[in-house]
Tab-separated table of C-alpha atoms in Angstrom:
chain	number	residue	atom	x	y	z
A	1	MET	CA	-8.271	-6.281	24.439
A	2	SER	CA	-11.417	-4.989	24.186
A	3	SER	CA	-11.955	-2.548	27.870
A	4	SER	CA	-7.927	-1.537	27.149
A	5	LEU	CA	-8.964	0.425	23.936
A	6	GLU	CA	-12.132	1.720	25.953
A	7	GLU	CA	-10.181	3.073	28.866
A	8	SER	CA	-7.486	4.286	26.721
A	9	PRO	CA	-6.706	7.528	27.450
A	10	ILE	CA	-4.753	8.818	24.870
A	11	ILE	CA	-7.356	6.197	22.810
A	12	ASN	CA	-10.606	7.608	23.745
A	13	SER	CA	-8.789	11.858	24.364
A	14	ASP	CA	-7.693	12.392	20.773
A	15	ILE	CA	-11.192	10.635	19.079
A	16	GLU	CA	-12.798	12.617	21.065
A	17	ASN	CA	-11.180	15.639	20.888
A	18	ASP	CA	-11.377	15.081	17.077
A	19	VAL	CA	-15.224	14.058	17.195
A	20	THR	CA	-16.248	17.508	19.945
A	21	SER	CA	-13.687	20.560	17.652
A	22	SER	CA	-15.020	19.199	14.154
A	23	GLN	CA	-19.067	18.939	14.927
A	24	ARG	CA	-18.410	22.899	17.041
A	25	ASN	CA	-16.406	23.836	13.504
A	26	LEU	CA	-19.067	22.125	10.985
A	27	VAL	CA	-20.632	25.196	10.286
A	28	VAL	CA	-16.782	26.566	8.644
A	29	ASN	CA	-17.424	23.461	6.129
A	30	ASP	CA	-19.530	26.430	4.334
A	31	ILE	CA	-16.736	28.609	4.653
A	32	VAL	CA	-14.132	26.175	2.893
A	33	GLU	CA	-16.895	25.832	-0.143
A	34	GLU	CA	-16.132	28.676	-1.425
A	35	THR	CA	-12.658	29.580	-1.052
A	36	THR	CA	-11.228	31.027	-4.102
A	37	GLY	CA	-9.719	28.509	-5.959
A	38	TRP	CA	-11.291	26.642	-8.426
A	39	ILE	CA	-9.821	23.075	-6.416
A	40	LYS	CA	-9.306	22.717	-2.406
A	41	CYS	CA	-5.464	22.045	-2.300
A	42	ARG	CA	-6.043	19.554	-0.061
A	43	THR	CA	-7.797	18.134	-2.171
A	44	VAL	CA	-4.302	18.348	-4.918
A	45	LEU	CA	-2.465	16.092	-2.414
A	46	GLY	CA	-5.149	13.344	-2.125
A	47	ILE	CA	-4.455	13.224	-6.027
A	48	MET	CA	-1.046	14.036	-6.496
A	49	GLY	CA	-0.260	11.011	-2.765
A	50	PHE	CA	-2.960	9.137	-4.494
A	51	LEU	CA	-0.761	9.060	-8.414
A	52	GLY	CA	1.918	8.369	-5.821
A	53	PHE	CA	0.673	5.520	-4.308
A	54	ALA	CA	-0.192	3.994	-8.037
A	55	ASN	CA	2.978	4.449	-8.895
A	56	VAL	CA	5.336	3.478	-5.872
A	57	TYR	CA	3.352	-0.041	-6.173
A	58	ALA	CA	3.101	-0.363	-10.616
A	59	MET	CA	6.438	-0.010	-9.851
A	60	ARG	CA	6.808	-2.622	-7.116
A	61	VAL	CA	4.614	-5.538	-8.645
A	62	ASN	CA	6.084	-5.339	-12.094
A	63	LEU	CA	8.701	-7.838	-11.600
A	64	SER	CA	5.948	-9.695	-10.102
A	65	VAL	CA	5.071	-10.105	-13.468
A	66	ALA	CA	8.224	-9.892	-15.255
A	67	ILE	CA	9.574	-13.169	-13.533
A	68	VAL	CA	7.364	-15.136	-15.077
A	69	ALA	CA	9.121	-13.932	-17.854
A	70	MET	CA	12.136	-13.584	-17.214
A	71	ILE	CA	12.210	-17.174	-16.224
A	72	ASN	CA	13.341	-20.334	-19.090
A	73	SER	CA	10.245	-22.772	-17.885
A	74	THR	CA	11.591	-25.387	-20.460
A	75	THR	CA	15.156	-26.030	-18.504
A	76	PRO	CA	14.144	-29.243	-15.942
A	77	MET	CA	13.762	-28.192	-12.478
A	78	PRO	CA	15.315	-29.701	-9.263
A	79	SER	CA	13.250	-32.287	-8.254
A	80	ASN	CA	12.740	-30.542	-5.257
A	81	ASP	CA	9.833	-28.814	-7.723
A	82	SER	CA	8.318	-31.671	-8.824
A	83	THR	CA	4.821	-30.118	-6.689
A	84	LEU	CA	4.506	-27.310	-9.763
A	85	ASP	CA	2.676	-29.660	-11.722
A	86	VAL	CA	-0.538	-30.577	-8.916
A	87	CYS	CA	-3.117	-29.708	-11.316
A	88	PRO	CA	-3.399	-30.521	-14.461
A	89	ALA	CA	-2.446	-28.381	-17.570
A	90	THR	CA	-5.503	-26.936	-19.333
A	91	GLY	CA	-3.898	-26.980	-23.262
A	92	PRO	CA	-1.985	-24.362	-25.634
A	93	SER	CA	-6.072	-23.430	-26.496
A	94	ASN	CA	-6.936	-21.499	-23.230
A	95	SER	CA	-3.820	-19.885	-24.255
A	96	SER	CA	-4.155	-15.959	-25.336
A	97	ALA	CA	-0.399	-15.886	-26.185
A	98	PRO	CA	2.623	-18.046	-27.045
A	99	ALA	CA	4.691	-18.268	-24.212
A	100	LYS	CA	8.620	-17.227	-24.771
A	101	PRO	CA	11.740	-18.484	-23.110
A	102	GLY	CA	13.455	-16.847	-20.960
A	103	GLU	CA	15.902	-15.434	-20.379
A	104	PHE	CA	17.895	-16.968	-16.722
A	105	ASN	CA	17.857	-20.487	-14.965
A	106	TRP	CA	16.968	-18.824	-11.792
A	107	THR	CA	15.591	-21.432	-8.519
A	108	ALA	CA	12.110	-21.356	-7.216
A	109	GLU	CA	14.159	-20.293	-4.341
A	110	GLN	CA	16.096	-17.596	-6.009
A	111	GLN	CA	13.271	-16.530	-7.708
A	112	SER	CA	11.703	-16.085	-3.978
A	113	ILE	CA	14.408	-14.611	-2.798
A	114	ILE	CA	14.429	-11.872	-5.662
A	115	LEU	CA	10.724	-11.005	-5.704
A	116	GLY	CA	11.127	-10.644	-0.946
A	117	SER	CA	14.807	-8.387	-1.767
A	118	PHE	CA	12.710	-5.785	-1.621
A	119	PHE	CA	10.788	-5.385	1.391
A	120	TYR	CA	14.393	-5.969	3.662
A	121	GLY	CA	15.433	-2.260	2.130
A	122	TYR	CA	11.382	-1.176	2.833
A	123	VAL	CA	11.246	-2.451	6.322
A	124	LEU	CA	14.960	-0.431	7.343
A	125	THR	CA	13.363	3.332	6.469
A	126	GLN	CA	10.228	3.653	7.728
A	127	VAL	CA	10.042	4.001	11.715
A	128	PRO	CA	13.240	7.221	10.674
A	129	GLY	CA	11.798	7.207	7.333
A	130	GLY	CA	8.599	8.410	9.936
A	131	ARG	CA	10.955	10.428	11.966
A	132	ILE	CA	12.533	12.363	9.107
A	133	ALA	CA	8.497	13.038	7.552
A	134	GLU	CA	7.638	14.131	11.107
A	135	ILE	CA	11.587	16.896	11.642
A	136	PHE	CA	11.864	17.624	7.853
A	137	GLY	CA	8.333	17.868	6.639
A	138	GLY	CA	6.086	15.278	4.598
A	139	LYS	CA	6.519	16.143	1.215
A	140	LEU	CA	10.701	16.411	0.635
A	141	VAL	CA	10.732	12.284	2.350
A	142	TYR	CA	7.744	11.615	-0.415
A	143	GLY	CA	8.641	12.818	-2.870
A	144	VAL	CA	12.554	11.839	-3.009
A	145	GLY	CA	11.381	8.416	-1.270
A	146	VAL	CA	9.278	7.709	-4.513
A	147	LEU	CA	11.809	9.240	-7.001
A	148	LEU	CA	14.705	6.990	-5.609
A	149	THR	CA	12.200	4.084	-6.016
A	150	ALA	CA	11.555	5.068	-9.576
A	151	ILE	CA	15.121	5.200	-10.586
A	152	PHE	CA	16.266	2.331	-8.962
A	153	THR	CA	13.542	0.037	-11.107
A	154	ILE	CA	15.174	1.994	-14.443
A	155	LEU	CA	18.528	0.516	-12.988
A	156	SER	CA	16.477	-2.935	-12.569
A	157	PRO	CA	17.176	-4.852	-16.046
A	158	ILE	CA	20.632	-3.838	-16.080
A	159	ALA	CA	20.982	-5.375	-12.571
A	160	ALA	CA	19.520	-8.641	-13.239
A	161	TYR	CA	21.644	-8.750	-16.979
A	162	VAL	CA	25.060	-8.090	-14.722
A	163	ASP	CA	24.754	-10.696	-12.106
A	164	PHE	CA	22.178	-12.068	-10.006
A	165	LYS	CA	23.266	-10.984	-6.266
A	166	PHE	CA	23.701	-6.872	-8.473
A	167	PHE	CA	19.975	-8.044	-9.224
A	168	ILE	CA	19.228	-8.124	-4.997
A	169	VAL	CA	21.590	-5.106	-4.151
A	170	VAL	CA	19.701	-2.968	-6.945
A	171	ARG	CA	15.789	-3.865	-5.732
A	172	VAL	CA	16.549	-3.683	-1.527
A	173	LEU	CA	17.752	0.008	-2.568
A	174	GLU	CA	14.368	0.696	-4.500
A	175	GLY	CA	12.061	-0.650	-0.874
A	176	LEU	CA	14.470	1.564	0.168
A	177	GLY	CA	13.542	4.635	-1.269
A	178	GLU	CA	10.103	3.125	-1.255
A	179	GLY	CA	9.740	2.341	3.020
A	180	VAL	CA	9.351	6.473	3.471
A	181	THR	CA	6.854	6.741	1.765
A	182	TYR	CA	3.364	5.367	3.707
A	183	PRO	CA	5.169	7.248	6.765
A	184	ALA	CA	5.319	10.460	5.839
A	185	MET	CA	2.108	10.829	4.344
A	186	HIS	CA	0.699	9.575	7.947
A	187	ALA	CA	2.503	12.382	9.173
A	188	MET	CA	1.623	15.097	6.066
A	189	LEU	CA	-2.656	14.104	6.282
A	190	ALA	CA	-2.486	14.668	10.301
A	191	ARG	CA	-1.146	18.353	9.064
A	192	TRP	CA	-3.446	18.895	6.381
A	193	ILE	CA	-6.366	16.635	6.879
A	194	PRO	CA	-9.854	17.289	9.571
A	195	PRO	CA	-10.560	14.375	12.364
A	196	MET	CA	-14.305	13.392	9.782
A	197	GLU	CA	-12.841	14.033	6.950
A	198	ARG	CA	-9.467	10.927	7.303
A	199	SER	CA	-11.718	7.653	7.555
A	200	LYS	CA	-12.265	9.218	3.875
A	201	PHE	CA	-9.753	11.299	2.208
A	202	ALA	CA	-7.138	7.822	4.289
A	203	ALA	CA	-8.966	5.084	1.890
A	204	TYR	CA	-8.720	8.069	-1.511
A	205	VAL	CA	-5.075	8.367	-1.395
A	206	TYR	CA	-3.808	4.444	0.135
A	207	ALA	CA	-6.539	3.245	-3.172
A	208	GLY	CA	-3.543	4.568	-5.394
A	209	SER	CA	-1.798	0.971	-4.284
A	210	ASN	CA	-5.189	-0.682	-5.098
A	211	ILE	CA	-5.106	0.816	-8.678
A	212	GLY	CA	-1.304	1.413	-9.957
A	213	THR	CA	-1.425	-2.848	-8.573
A	214	VAL	CA	-4.756	-2.794	-11.460
A	215	ILE	CA	-2.628	-0.878	-14.222
A	216	SER	CA	0.594	-2.504	-13.223
A	217	LEU	CA	-0.286	-6.195	-14.024
A	218	PRO	CA	-2.168	-6.087	-17.522
A	219	ILE	CA	0.678	-3.665	-18.802
A	220	SER	CA	2.916	-5.718	-17.406
A	221	GLY	CA	1.677	-8.608	-18.667
A	222	TRP	CA	1.200	-6.811	-22.540
A	223	LEU	CA	4.613	-5.749	-22.396
A	224	CYS	CA	6.048	-8.278	-21.919
A	225	THR	CA	5.047	-10.490	-24.732
A	226	LEU	CA	6.975	-7.572	-27.419
A	227	ASP	CA	9.646	-8.292	-28.505
A	228	TYR	CA	11.125	-4.876	-28.686
A	229	ALA	CA	14.104	-4.194	-26.704
A	230	GLY	CA	13.089	-7.624	-25.292
A	231	GLY	CA	10.092	-6.986	-23.619
A	232	TRP	CA	10.299	-7.636	-20.245
A	233	PRO	CA	12.462	-4.393	-19.802
A	234	LEU	CA	10.086	-2.508	-20.482
A	235	CYS	CA	7.775	-2.852	-17.396
A	236	PHE	CA	10.397	-1.640	-15.490
A	237	TYR	CA	11.422	2.049	-18.048
A	238	LEU	CA	7.776	2.607	-18.186
A	239	PHE	CA	6.669	2.437	-14.411
A	240	GLY	CA	9.571	4.449	-13.772
A	241	GLY	CA	10.016	6.775	-15.618
A	242	LEU	CA	6.471	7.842	-14.975
A	243	GLY	CA	7.395	7.911	-10.993
A	244	VAL	CA	9.713	10.805	-12.565
A	245	VAL	CA	7.670	12.946	-13.880
A	246	TRP	CA	5.454	12.451	-11.215
A	247	PHE	CA	7.963	13.801	-9.098
A	248	ILE	CA	8.320	16.919	-10.288
A	249	ALA	CA	4.916	17.629	-10.021
A	250	TRP	CA	4.603	16.687	-7.110
A	251	MET	CA	6.897	19.473	-5.970
A	252	PHE	CA	5.800	21.827	-7.381
A	253	LEU	CA	2.409	21.043	-6.750
A	254	VAL	CA	2.316	19.965	-2.569
A	255	TYR	CA	3.460	21.395	0.036
A	256	ASP	CA	3.838	20.551	4.118
A	257	SER	CA	1.551	22.034	5.910
A	258	PRO	CA	-1.917	24.647	4.873
A	259	GLN	CA	0.544	27.639	6.394
A	260	ARG	CA	3.086	26.877	3.947
A	261	HIS	CA	0.855	26.855	0.697
A	262	PRO	CA	1.696	29.675	-1.268
A	263	ARG	CA	-1.643	29.239	-3.607
A	264	VAL	CA	-3.642	27.845	-0.360
A	265	CYS	CA	-7.304	30.318	-0.082
A	266	PRO	CA	-7.199	31.454	3.542
A	267	LYS	CA	-10.939	30.666	4.392
A	268	GLU	CA	-9.658	25.975	3.881
A	269	VAL	CA	-6.182	27.225	6.304
A	270	GLU	CA	-9.107	28.751	8.578
A	271	TYR	CA	-11.246	25.231	8.144
A	272	ILE	CA	-8.135	23.463	8.863
A	273	ILE	CA	-7.020	25.052	11.602
A	274	SER	CA	-9.936	25.432	13.123
A	275	THR	CA	-10.551	21.519	13.145
A	276	ILE	CA	-7.146	20.202	13.880
A	277	GLY	CA	-5.951	22.685	15.969
A	278	PRO	CA	-2.289	25.619	15.656
A	279	GLN	CA	0.239	22.985	14.377
A	280	ASP	CA	3.561	23.445	15.287
A	281	ASP	CA	6.265	23.287	12.559
A	282	LYS	CA	9.289	22.576	15.129
A	283	PRO	CA	8.490	19.009	16.712
A	284	SER	CA	9.983	18.332	19.997
A	285	MET	CA	12.835	16.301	19.659
A	286	SER	CA	12.110	12.834	21.834
A	287	ILE	CA	9.684	10.875	21.442
A	288	PRO	CA	8.198	9.090	24.066
A	289	TRP	CA	9.108	5.149	23.108
A	290	CYS	CA	8.072	3.610	26.630
A	291	LYS	CA	4.822	5.531	26.847
A	292	PHE	CA	4.441	3.927	22.874
A	293	LEU	CA	5.813	0.501	24.153
A	294	LYS	CA	3.109	0.596	26.837
A	295	CYS	CA	-0.062	1.511	24.747
A	296	VAL	CA	-2.574	-1.792	24.645
A	297	PRO	CA	-4.511	-0.147	21.788
A	298	LEU	CA	-0.772	0.346	18.889
A	299	TRP	CA	-0.637	-3.587	19.893
A	300	ALA	CA	-3.984	-4.374	19.261
A	301	ILE	CA	-2.982	-2.048	15.394
A	302	LEU	CA	-0.394	-5.294	15.110
A	303	ILE	CA	-1.909	-7.435	15.947
A	304	ALA	CA	-4.946	-6.602	12.965
A	305	GLN	CA	-1.625	-5.314	10.720
A	306	CYS	CA	0.287	-8.513	11.241
A	307	GLY	CA	-2.598	-10.350	10.258
A	308	GLN	CA	-3.312	-8.615	7.354
A	309	SER	CA	-0.350	-7.803	6.183
A	310	TRP	CA	0.705	-11.273	5.822
A	311	LEU	CA	-1.914	-12.215	3.721
A	312	PHE	CA	-1.971	-8.375	0.851
A	313	TYR	CA	2.157	-9.262	0.691
A	314	THR	CA	2.088	-12.561	0.116
A	315	GLN	CA	-0.679	-12.294	-2.422
A	316	LEU	CA	1.032	-9.270	-4.075
A	317	THR	CA	4.307	-10.529	-4.444
A	318	GLU	CA	3.798	-14.444	-5.363
A	319	LEU	CA	0.012	-14.148	-6.626
A	320	PRO	CA	1.041	-14.110	-10.219
A	321	THR	CA	3.792	-16.438	-9.923
A	322	TYR	CA	0.781	-19.733	-8.058
A	323	MET	CA	-1.014	-18.538	-11.424
A	324	ASN	CA	1.316	-19.467	-13.738
A	325	ASN	CA	3.099	-21.806	-12.119
A	326	ILE	CA	0.189	-23.895	-10.352
A	327	LEU	CA	-2.863	-22.888	-12.361
A	328	HIS	CA	-1.535	-22.670	-15.635
A	329	PHE	CA	-2.461	-19.785	-16.375
A	330	ASP	CA	-1.110	-17.872	-20.076
A	331	ILE	CA	1.634	-14.124	-19.027
A	332	VAL	CA	-1.701	-11.539	-20.080
A	333	SER	CA	-4.638	-14.135	-19.113
A	334	ASN	CA	-1.990	-14.159	-15.493
A	335	ALA	CA	-1.534	-10.293	-15.365
A	336	ARG	CA	-4.972	-9.002	-16.250
A	337	LEU	CA	-7.108	-12.078	-13.275
A	338	SER	CA	-4.141	-11.016	-10.609
A	339	ALA	CA	-5.508	-7.785	-10.644
A	340	LEU	CA	-8.868	-8.327	-10.281
A	341	PRO	CA	-8.522	-8.780	-6.253
A	342	TYR	CA	-7.215	-5.454	-6.207
A	343	LEU	CA	-9.455	-3.877	-8.299
A	344	THR	CA	-12.535	-4.617	-5.931
A	345	SER	CA	-10.901	-4.356	-3.319
A	346	TRP	CA	-10.623	-0.191	-4.423
A	347	VAL	CA	-13.554	0.042	-4.939
A	348	ALA	CA	-15.144	-1.980	-1.636
A	349	GLY	CA	-12.781	-0.016	0.798
A	350	ILE	CA	-13.634	3.652	-1.472
A	351	LEU	CA	-17.606	2.224	-0.759
A	352	ILE	CA	-16.989	1.458	2.751
A	353	SER	CA	-14.846	3.882	4.068
A	354	ILE	CA	-18.411	6.589	2.227
A	355	PHE	CA	-20.503	4.497	3.829
A	356	ALA	CA	-18.545	4.241	7.595
A	357	ASP	CA	-18.295	8.235	7.524
A	358	TRP	CA	-22.182	8.170	6.828
A	359	VAL	CA	-22.801	6.694	10.454
A	360	LEU	CA	-20.336	8.458	11.895
A	361	SER	CA	-22.241	12.048	10.796
A	362	LYS	CA	-25.037	9.877	11.843
A	363	GLY	CA	-23.824	9.799	15.819
A	364	TRP	CA	-25.181	6.076	15.137
A	365	ILE	CA	-22.204	4.861	16.532
A	366	SER	CA	-18.872	6.305	17.480
A	367	ARG	CA	-15.487	6.793	16.291
A	368	LEU	CA	-13.836	4.249	18.312
A	369	ASN	CA	-16.675	1.447	17.847
A	370	SER	CA	-17.310	2.216	13.698
A	371	MET	CA	-12.463	1.447	13.729
A	372	LYS	CA	-12.653	-1.692	15.851
A	373	LEU	CA	-16.050	-2.643	13.377
A	374	TRP	CA	-14.896	-2.126	10.741
A	375	ASN	CA	-11.166	-3.787	11.420
A	376	THR	CA	-13.319	-6.767	12.557
A	377	VAL	CA	-14.022	-7.493	8.810
A	378	ALA	CA	-11.059	-7.026	6.861
A	379	ALA	CA	-10.142	-9.422	9.449
A	380	SER	CA	-12.549	-12.259	9.439
A	381	VAL	CA	-14.495	-12.643	6.046
A	382	PRO	CA	-10.863	-13.185	4.431
A	383	ALA	CA	-9.421	-15.637	7.370
A	384	PHE	CA	-12.328	-17.623	5.465
A	385	GLY	CA	-11.414	-17.133	2.014
A	386	LEU	CA	-8.664	-18.073	1.774
A	387	LEU	CA	-9.467	-21.448	3.700
A	388	GLY	CA	-12.229	-21.668	0.294
A	389	ILE	CA	-9.480	-20.940	-2.349
A	390	ALA	CA	-7.516	-24.077	-0.136
A	391	TRP	CA	-10.498	-26.620	-0.495
A	392	ALA	CA	-10.992	-25.370	-4.136
A	393	GLY	CA	-8.251	-26.959	-5.165
A	394	CYS	CA	-7.582	-26.765	-9.353
A	395	ASP	CA	-10.973	-24.241	-9.786
A	396	ARG	CA	-9.787	-21.344	-11.407
A	397	THR	CA	-13.508	-19.765	-10.979
A	398	ALA	CA	-13.495	-20.341	-8.001
A	399	VAL	CA	-10.160	-19.546	-6.468
A	400	MET	CA	-10.434	-16.286	-8.827
A	401	LEU	CA	-13.945	-15.833	-7.315
A	402	LEU	CA	-11.908	-16.467	-3.531
A	403	LEU	CA	-10.108	-14.014	-3.864
A	404	SER	CA	-12.052	-11.802	-5.578
A	405	ILE	CA	-14.480	-11.940	-1.960
A	406	THR	CA	-11.316	-12.331	0.140
A	407	SER	CA	-10.247	-9.023	-1.259
A	408	ALA	CA	-13.018	-6.544	-1.299
A	409	PHE	CA	-13.506	-7.361	2.208
A	410	GLY	CA	-10.047	-6.430	3.195
A	411	GLY	CA	-10.699	-3.427	1.395
A	412	ALA	CA	-12.656	-2.449	4.189
A	413	VAL	CA	-9.614	-2.562	6.725
A	414	TYR	CA	-9.362	1.545	5.474
A	415	ALA	CA	-12.390	2.303	7.601
A	416	GLY	CA	-10.888	-0.250	10.159
A	417	ASP	CA	-6.407	0.073	11.385
A	418	CYS	CA	-5.655	2.503	8.751
A	419	SER	CA	-7.695	4.997	10.367
A	420	LEU	CA	-7.721	4.010	13.774
A	421	ILE	CA	-3.900	4.990	12.723
A	422	ASN	CA	-4.214	9.104	12.575
A	423	ASN	CA	-6.305	9.292	15.844
A	424	ILE	CA	-3.567	7.774	18.376
A	425	TYR	CA	-0.394	10.093	19.537
A	426	ARG	CA	-1.293	13.086	16.151
A	427	SER	CA	1.314	14.819	17.849
A	428	TYR	CA	4.195	12.306	16.228
A	429	LEU	CA	1.310	10.195	14.172
A	430	ALA	CA	4.736	9.144	11.657
A	431	VAL	CA	6.663	7.059	14.845
A	432	PRO	CA	3.588	4.262	16.245
A	433	ALA	CA	2.050	4.279	12.401
A	434	THR	CA	5.191	3.484	10.608
A	435	TRP	CA	6.570	1.621	14.435
A	436	ALA	CA	3.642	-1.268	14.474
A	437	ALA	CA	4.293	-1.693	10.032
A	438	TRP	CA	8.406	-2.032	10.985
A	439	LYS	CA	7.078	-5.224	13.194
A	440	VAL	CA	4.508	-6.374	11.018
A	441	LYS	CA	6.709	-6.865	8.051
A	442	VAL	CA	9.943	-7.494	9.542
A	443	PRO	CA	9.534	-10.915	10.553
A	444	LEU	CA	6.936	-11.395	7.296
A	445	LYS	CA	9.413	-10.919	5.300
A	446	SER	CA	12.988	-12.732	6.952
A	447	VAL	CA	10.516	-16.574	6.058
A	448	GLN	CA	9.434	-15.703	2.700
A	449	PRO	CA	12.090	-16.929	1.652
A	450	PHE	CA	11.209	-20.749	2.849
A	451	GLN	CA	7.634	-19.807	1.796
A	452	ARG	CA	8.221	-22.276	-1.582
């Protein structure tokens, strides 16, 4: 696999062109710094993209905490759920918030189906979302994706009260909306961000997912303890409302490409074009699917993302339930501690990406080897961390420490395959990126209902 990556003309030609073009035009950096605007337009894109991902992940993960408050835990569970008491309860003295009986008597299997139903919609719009973003522009696709996610998030409490199956349908529709966000952003980064800035920039933007999770989990836990409006529905109303507000700002501040932006400084446009090259606003309608399927580097990315996604999405949806049912944390402590691994992942991901770009700028390592190195770190350290969590058993402190360390090193993925996908098939960037994501998430989410 390694030799195939090194020999791939697709990978090496694009990466070498990126590096050569960037080095040839480093002098343009000084011109860009003299832009007449007080902030660069691609910086605005980064901020809004960051806030967009923070918002959609806040809307995605709030159910992971809310479902703990929604379920009536005093109802006797079926005999096959007896494993929930594998760890002894620590007693009421360690509880920072009194537990309130929930309103729903869903079984563990039903809860798992609800938590996983989002992803069945999520995977359906990823590949078409990427192609639509390339044809019609990432601005509209990304914005509408967040807006639809927000609308269905606001409708979630109503759906839960109406019927269990209706709630599942709304969660699937929410996933359909959010599924286009990553491919749309892939397409926009390809148009806006110079190659030598992509590792760091992508880390900033995509780290919004971790920050959204860090913010959403503790706030959702606190909202669930309130008596107003039932408590847990506030999680959906708050973050759904913020999503609508974000959409309005996004449509006003962001544009598909530098050439279309009415307020961009001409020097910034000149710099971007000099490093990326001329951009065709009307991409070819033909897609080289055979080349995608035969591309060994793309399959390498797929395999890497499979392991990373399994860890990330299982932890994202199941961690609060595990901490409630197995480690017996109360809902407030549960929500706060569940956010800790994502905080460490965010901080470490930013620092590693900055360091990776600095090493590249010194010429100490090639771009391809840098991506391989950080992808290895992001895969191997979390693997050993998960083994440690299994051995830690009911030791709360050890489990939380290992989760935090595992997530921190997992943040290296932003300088690994997340950066690599931005350097292959740049004319069809969103298609291979989302094809890889789709091929990963379909098998992952199809088995989730059986994980319990």
